[in-house]
Coordinates of C-alpha atoms and ligand atoms in Angstrom, one line a residue:
X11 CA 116.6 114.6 72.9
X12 CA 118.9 116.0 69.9
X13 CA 122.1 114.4 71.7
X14 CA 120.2 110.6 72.3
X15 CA 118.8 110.9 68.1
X16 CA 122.6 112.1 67.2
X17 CA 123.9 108.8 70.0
X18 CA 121.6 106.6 68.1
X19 CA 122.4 107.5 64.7
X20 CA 126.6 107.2 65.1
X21 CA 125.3 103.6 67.0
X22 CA 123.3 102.9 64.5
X23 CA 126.1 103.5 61.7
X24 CA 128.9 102.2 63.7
X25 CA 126.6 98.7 64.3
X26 CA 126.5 98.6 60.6
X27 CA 130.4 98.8 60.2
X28 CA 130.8 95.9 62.2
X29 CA 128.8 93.6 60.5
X30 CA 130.1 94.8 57.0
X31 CA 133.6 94.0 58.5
X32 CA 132.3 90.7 59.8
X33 CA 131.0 89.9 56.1
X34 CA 134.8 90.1 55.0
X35 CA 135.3 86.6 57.4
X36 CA 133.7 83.3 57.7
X37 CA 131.0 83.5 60.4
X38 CA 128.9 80.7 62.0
X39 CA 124.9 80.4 61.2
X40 CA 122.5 78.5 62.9
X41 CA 118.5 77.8 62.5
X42 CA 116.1 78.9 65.4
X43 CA 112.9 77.8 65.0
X44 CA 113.3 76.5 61.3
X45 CA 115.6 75.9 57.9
X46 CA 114.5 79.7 56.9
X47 CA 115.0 81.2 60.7
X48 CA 118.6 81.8 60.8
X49 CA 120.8 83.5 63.6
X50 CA 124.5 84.5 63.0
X51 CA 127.6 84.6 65.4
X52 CA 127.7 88.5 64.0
X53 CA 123.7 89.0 64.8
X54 CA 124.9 88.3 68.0
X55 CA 128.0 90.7 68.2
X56 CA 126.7 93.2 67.3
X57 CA 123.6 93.4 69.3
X58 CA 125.8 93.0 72.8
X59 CA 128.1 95.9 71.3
X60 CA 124.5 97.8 71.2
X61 CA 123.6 97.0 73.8
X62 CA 127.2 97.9 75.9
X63 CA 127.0 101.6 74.5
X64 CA 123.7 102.4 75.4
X65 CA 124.3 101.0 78.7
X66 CA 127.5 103.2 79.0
X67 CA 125.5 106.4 78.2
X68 CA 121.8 105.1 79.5
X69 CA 122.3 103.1 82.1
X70 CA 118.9 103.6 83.1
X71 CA 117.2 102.5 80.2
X72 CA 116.0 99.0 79.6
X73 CA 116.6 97.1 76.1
X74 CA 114.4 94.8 74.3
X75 CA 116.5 92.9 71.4
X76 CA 115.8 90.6 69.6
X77 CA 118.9 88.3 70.5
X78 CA 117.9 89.1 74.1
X79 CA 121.0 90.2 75.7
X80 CA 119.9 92.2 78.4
X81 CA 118.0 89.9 80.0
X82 CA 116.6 92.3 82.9
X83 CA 112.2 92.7 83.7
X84 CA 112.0 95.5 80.9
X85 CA 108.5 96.5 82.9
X86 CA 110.4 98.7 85.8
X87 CA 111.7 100.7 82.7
X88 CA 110.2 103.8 81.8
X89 CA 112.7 104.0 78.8
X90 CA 113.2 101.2 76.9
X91 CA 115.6 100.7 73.6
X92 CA 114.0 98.4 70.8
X93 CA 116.7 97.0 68.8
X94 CA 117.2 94.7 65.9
X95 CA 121.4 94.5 65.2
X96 CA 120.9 92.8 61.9
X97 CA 117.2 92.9 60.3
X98 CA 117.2 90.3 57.4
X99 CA 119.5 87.2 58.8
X100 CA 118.5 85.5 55.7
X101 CA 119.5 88.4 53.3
X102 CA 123.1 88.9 55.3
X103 CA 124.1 85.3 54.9
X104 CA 122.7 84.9 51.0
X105 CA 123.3 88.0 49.7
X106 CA 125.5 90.3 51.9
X107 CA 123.3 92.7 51.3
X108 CA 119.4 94.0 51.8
X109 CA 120.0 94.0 55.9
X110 CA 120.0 96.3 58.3
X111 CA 120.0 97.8 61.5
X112 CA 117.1 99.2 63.0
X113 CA 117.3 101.3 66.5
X114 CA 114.2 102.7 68.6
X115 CA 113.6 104.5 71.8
X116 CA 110.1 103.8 73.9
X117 CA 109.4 106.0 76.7
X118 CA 106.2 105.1 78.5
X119 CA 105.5 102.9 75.8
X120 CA 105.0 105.9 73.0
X121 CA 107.5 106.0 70.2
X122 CA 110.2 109.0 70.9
X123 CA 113.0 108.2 67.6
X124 CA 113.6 105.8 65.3
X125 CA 116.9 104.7 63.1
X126 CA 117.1 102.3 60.3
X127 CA 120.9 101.8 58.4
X128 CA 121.8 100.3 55.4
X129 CA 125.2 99.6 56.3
X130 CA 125.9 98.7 52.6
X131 CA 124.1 101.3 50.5
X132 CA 125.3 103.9 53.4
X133 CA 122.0 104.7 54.0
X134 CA 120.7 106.1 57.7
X135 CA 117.0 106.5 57.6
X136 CA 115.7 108.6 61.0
X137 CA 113.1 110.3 63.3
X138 CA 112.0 111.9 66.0
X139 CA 108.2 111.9 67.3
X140 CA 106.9 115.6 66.2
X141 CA 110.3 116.6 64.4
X142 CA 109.5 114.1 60.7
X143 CA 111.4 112.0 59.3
X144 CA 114.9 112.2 57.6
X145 CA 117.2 110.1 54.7
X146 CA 120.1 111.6 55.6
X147 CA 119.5 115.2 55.8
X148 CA 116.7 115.0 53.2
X149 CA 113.3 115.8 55.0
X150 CA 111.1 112.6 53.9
X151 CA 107.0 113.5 53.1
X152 CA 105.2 110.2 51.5
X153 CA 103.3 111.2 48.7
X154 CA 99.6 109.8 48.8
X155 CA 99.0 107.5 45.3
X156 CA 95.3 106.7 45.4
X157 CA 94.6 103.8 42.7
X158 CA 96.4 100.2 43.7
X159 CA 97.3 100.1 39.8
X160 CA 99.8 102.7 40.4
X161 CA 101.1 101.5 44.1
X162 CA 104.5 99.5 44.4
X163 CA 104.0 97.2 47.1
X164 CA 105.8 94.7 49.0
X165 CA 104.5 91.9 50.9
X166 CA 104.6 87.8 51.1
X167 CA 101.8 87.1 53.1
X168 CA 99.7 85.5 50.0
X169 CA 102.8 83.0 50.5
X170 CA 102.3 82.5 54.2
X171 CA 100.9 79.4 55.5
X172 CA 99.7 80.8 58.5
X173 CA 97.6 83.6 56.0
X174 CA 95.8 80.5 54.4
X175 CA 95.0 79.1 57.9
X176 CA 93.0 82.1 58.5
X177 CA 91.9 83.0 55.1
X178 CA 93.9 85.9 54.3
X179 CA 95.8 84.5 51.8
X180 CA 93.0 85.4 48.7
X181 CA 92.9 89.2 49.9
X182 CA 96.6 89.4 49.7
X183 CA 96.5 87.3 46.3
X184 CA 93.7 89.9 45.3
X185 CA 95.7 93.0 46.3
X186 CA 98.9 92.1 44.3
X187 CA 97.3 91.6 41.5
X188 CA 95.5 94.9 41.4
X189 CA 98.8 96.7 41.9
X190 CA 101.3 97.7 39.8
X191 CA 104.3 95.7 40.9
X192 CA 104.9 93.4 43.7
X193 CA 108.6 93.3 45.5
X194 CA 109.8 90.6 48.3
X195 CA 113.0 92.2 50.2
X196 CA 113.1 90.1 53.0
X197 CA 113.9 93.2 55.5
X198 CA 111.0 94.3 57.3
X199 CA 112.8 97.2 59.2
X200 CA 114.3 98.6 55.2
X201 CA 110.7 97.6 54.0
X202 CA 109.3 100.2 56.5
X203 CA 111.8 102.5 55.5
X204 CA 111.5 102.5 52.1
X205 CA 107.7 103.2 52.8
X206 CA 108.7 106.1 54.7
X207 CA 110.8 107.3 51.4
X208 CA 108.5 106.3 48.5
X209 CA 110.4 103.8 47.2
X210 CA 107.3 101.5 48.4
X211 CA 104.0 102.5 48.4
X212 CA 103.1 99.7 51.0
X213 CA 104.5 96.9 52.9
X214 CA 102.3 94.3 54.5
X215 CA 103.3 91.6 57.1
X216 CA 102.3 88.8 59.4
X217 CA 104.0 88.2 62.8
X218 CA 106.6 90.9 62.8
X219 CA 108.2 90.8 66.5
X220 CA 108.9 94.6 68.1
X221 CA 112.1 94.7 66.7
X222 CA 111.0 94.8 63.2
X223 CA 109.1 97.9 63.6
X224 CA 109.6 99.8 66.4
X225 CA 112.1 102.0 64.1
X226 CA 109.8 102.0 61.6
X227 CA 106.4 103.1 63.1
X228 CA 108.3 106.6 63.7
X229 CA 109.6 106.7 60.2
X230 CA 106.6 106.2 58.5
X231 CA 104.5 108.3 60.8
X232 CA 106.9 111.3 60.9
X233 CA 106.6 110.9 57.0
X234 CA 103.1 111.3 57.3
X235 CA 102.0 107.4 56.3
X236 CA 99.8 105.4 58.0
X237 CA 100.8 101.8 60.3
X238 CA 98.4 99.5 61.5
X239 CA 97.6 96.3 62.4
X240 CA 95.5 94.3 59.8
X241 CA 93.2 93.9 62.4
X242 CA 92.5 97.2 62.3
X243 CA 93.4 97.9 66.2
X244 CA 96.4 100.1 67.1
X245 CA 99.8 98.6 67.1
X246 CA 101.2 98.0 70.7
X247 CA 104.9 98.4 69.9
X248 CA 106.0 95.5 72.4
X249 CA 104.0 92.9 71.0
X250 CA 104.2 91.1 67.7
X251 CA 101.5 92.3 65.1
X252 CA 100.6 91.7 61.3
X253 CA 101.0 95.2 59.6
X254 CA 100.2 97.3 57.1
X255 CA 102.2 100.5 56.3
X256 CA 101.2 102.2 53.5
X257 CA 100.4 106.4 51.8
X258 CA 97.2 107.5 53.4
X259 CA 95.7 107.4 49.4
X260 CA 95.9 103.7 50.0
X261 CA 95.1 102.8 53.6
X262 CA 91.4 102.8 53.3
X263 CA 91.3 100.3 49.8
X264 CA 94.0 98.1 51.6
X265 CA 92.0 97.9 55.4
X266 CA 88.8 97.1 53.3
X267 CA 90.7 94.0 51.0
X268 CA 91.5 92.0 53.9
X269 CA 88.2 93.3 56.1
X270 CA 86.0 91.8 53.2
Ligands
IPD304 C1 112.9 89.0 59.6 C2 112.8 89.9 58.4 C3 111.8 89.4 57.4 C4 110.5 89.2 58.1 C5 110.6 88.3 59.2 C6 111.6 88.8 60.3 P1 115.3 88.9 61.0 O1 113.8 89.5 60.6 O2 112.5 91.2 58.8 O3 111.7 90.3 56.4 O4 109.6 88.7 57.1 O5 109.3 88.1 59.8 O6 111.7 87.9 61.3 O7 115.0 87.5 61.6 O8 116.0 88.8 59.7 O9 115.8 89.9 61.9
CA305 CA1 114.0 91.3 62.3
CA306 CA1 117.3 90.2 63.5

């Protein structure tokens, strides 16, 4: 286990290298399913040189990307990789900056480690089920803020048009107004992260695919936070869910805004 968390660390750094090189050259961007759902040439680069080196040291292990370059029946794996080469598509191309990549390993569909990199701010976020969570070397424990007026949260869903279609937009609109500060990074994998470090006292989502938080449910777990589906059921890690990460102060005020 030590070796594949140390593997997926010096992937998870040496993916973030190749995009910062690639942001030094012109690179080709494309929409997917709209104008704001971009895809790179790079997003793709780097997920098939993931996806190469864990197949040179795992080749047993199945991969679920989000660029879907292994393409093989992920249900006969017992072990499967979750990656994400570049979270934040939109970020990489606007700002070259506030992206990164995020890494996980599944085994029997429980989460076993989890790596998120900021390839710019040098920044490798980890952990390994039962072993915490890690900015570096620095051992990551979230602090528990109780009152919403002193929690810095992140989220856009009072934006979303899909949270007015199902009336979730006014409990969002009512939960950033009653916190402190409201921030919109546009990296659900770093957003997770920096939940995991303090640095956000909650993040909350709709329709975030595996890939977004795969690494991310161990981070903030290890760290002792709470992840959930706004639903209020667990989060299956291979299908896409609306979350909520947030300090365990906050998780019971946050579930009860969008419940009532
Ligand atoms: C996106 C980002 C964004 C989130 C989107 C994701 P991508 O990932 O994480 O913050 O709001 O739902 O799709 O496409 O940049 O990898
Ligand atoms: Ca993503
Ligand atoms: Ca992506």
């Amino acid at each position: 286990m030590e070796k594949m968390a140390r593997f997926a660390g010096e992937l998870a750094k040496e993916a973030g290298r190749i995009s910062l090189e690639r942001l030094k050259k012109p690179f080709d961007v494309t929409y997917k399913s709209s104008y704001s759902d971009l895809v790179t040439d790079v997003d793709k680069e780097v997920e098939k040189f993931v996806v190469n080196e864990i197949l040179a040291h795992y080749p047993e292990h199945g991969i679920l990307g989000e660029e879907g370059t292994f393409e093989k029946d992920l249900s006969k794996y017992e072990t499967v990789w979750i990656i994400d080469p570049i979270d934040g598509t939109t970020n990489f191309v606007h700002q070259k900056q506030n992206y990164c990549v995020s890494i996980a390993v599944y085994h029997r569909k429980e989460g076993v480690l989890g790596v998120i990199y900021d390839p710019v701010r040098d920044e490798l976020f980890s952990a390994r089920k039962g072993d915490g969570a890690f900015l570096g070397k620095a051992r990551l424990t979230i602090e528990p803020v109780y009152n919403l007026n002193e929690a810095l949260v992140a989220s856009s869903i009072f934006l979303n048009r899909r949270a007015k279609e199902i009336g979730l937009d006014k409990a969002a609109e009512r939960l950033v107004r009653a916190c402190r500060g409201l921030r919109i990074f546009g990296c659900a994998a770093l957003e997770l992260a920096y939940v995991a470090c303090g640095r956000l006292d909650a993040y909350i989502s709709l329709n975030l695919n595996p890939w977004d938080y795969a690494a991310g449910i161990l981070l903030v777990e290890e760290a002792g936070g709470f992840i959930g589906r706004l639903s209020g059921k667990p989060i299956d890690p291979f299908m896409p869910s609306s979350i909520v990460s947030c300090n365990q102060g906050l998780a019971g005020s946050i579930m009860e805004t969008f419940r009532g």
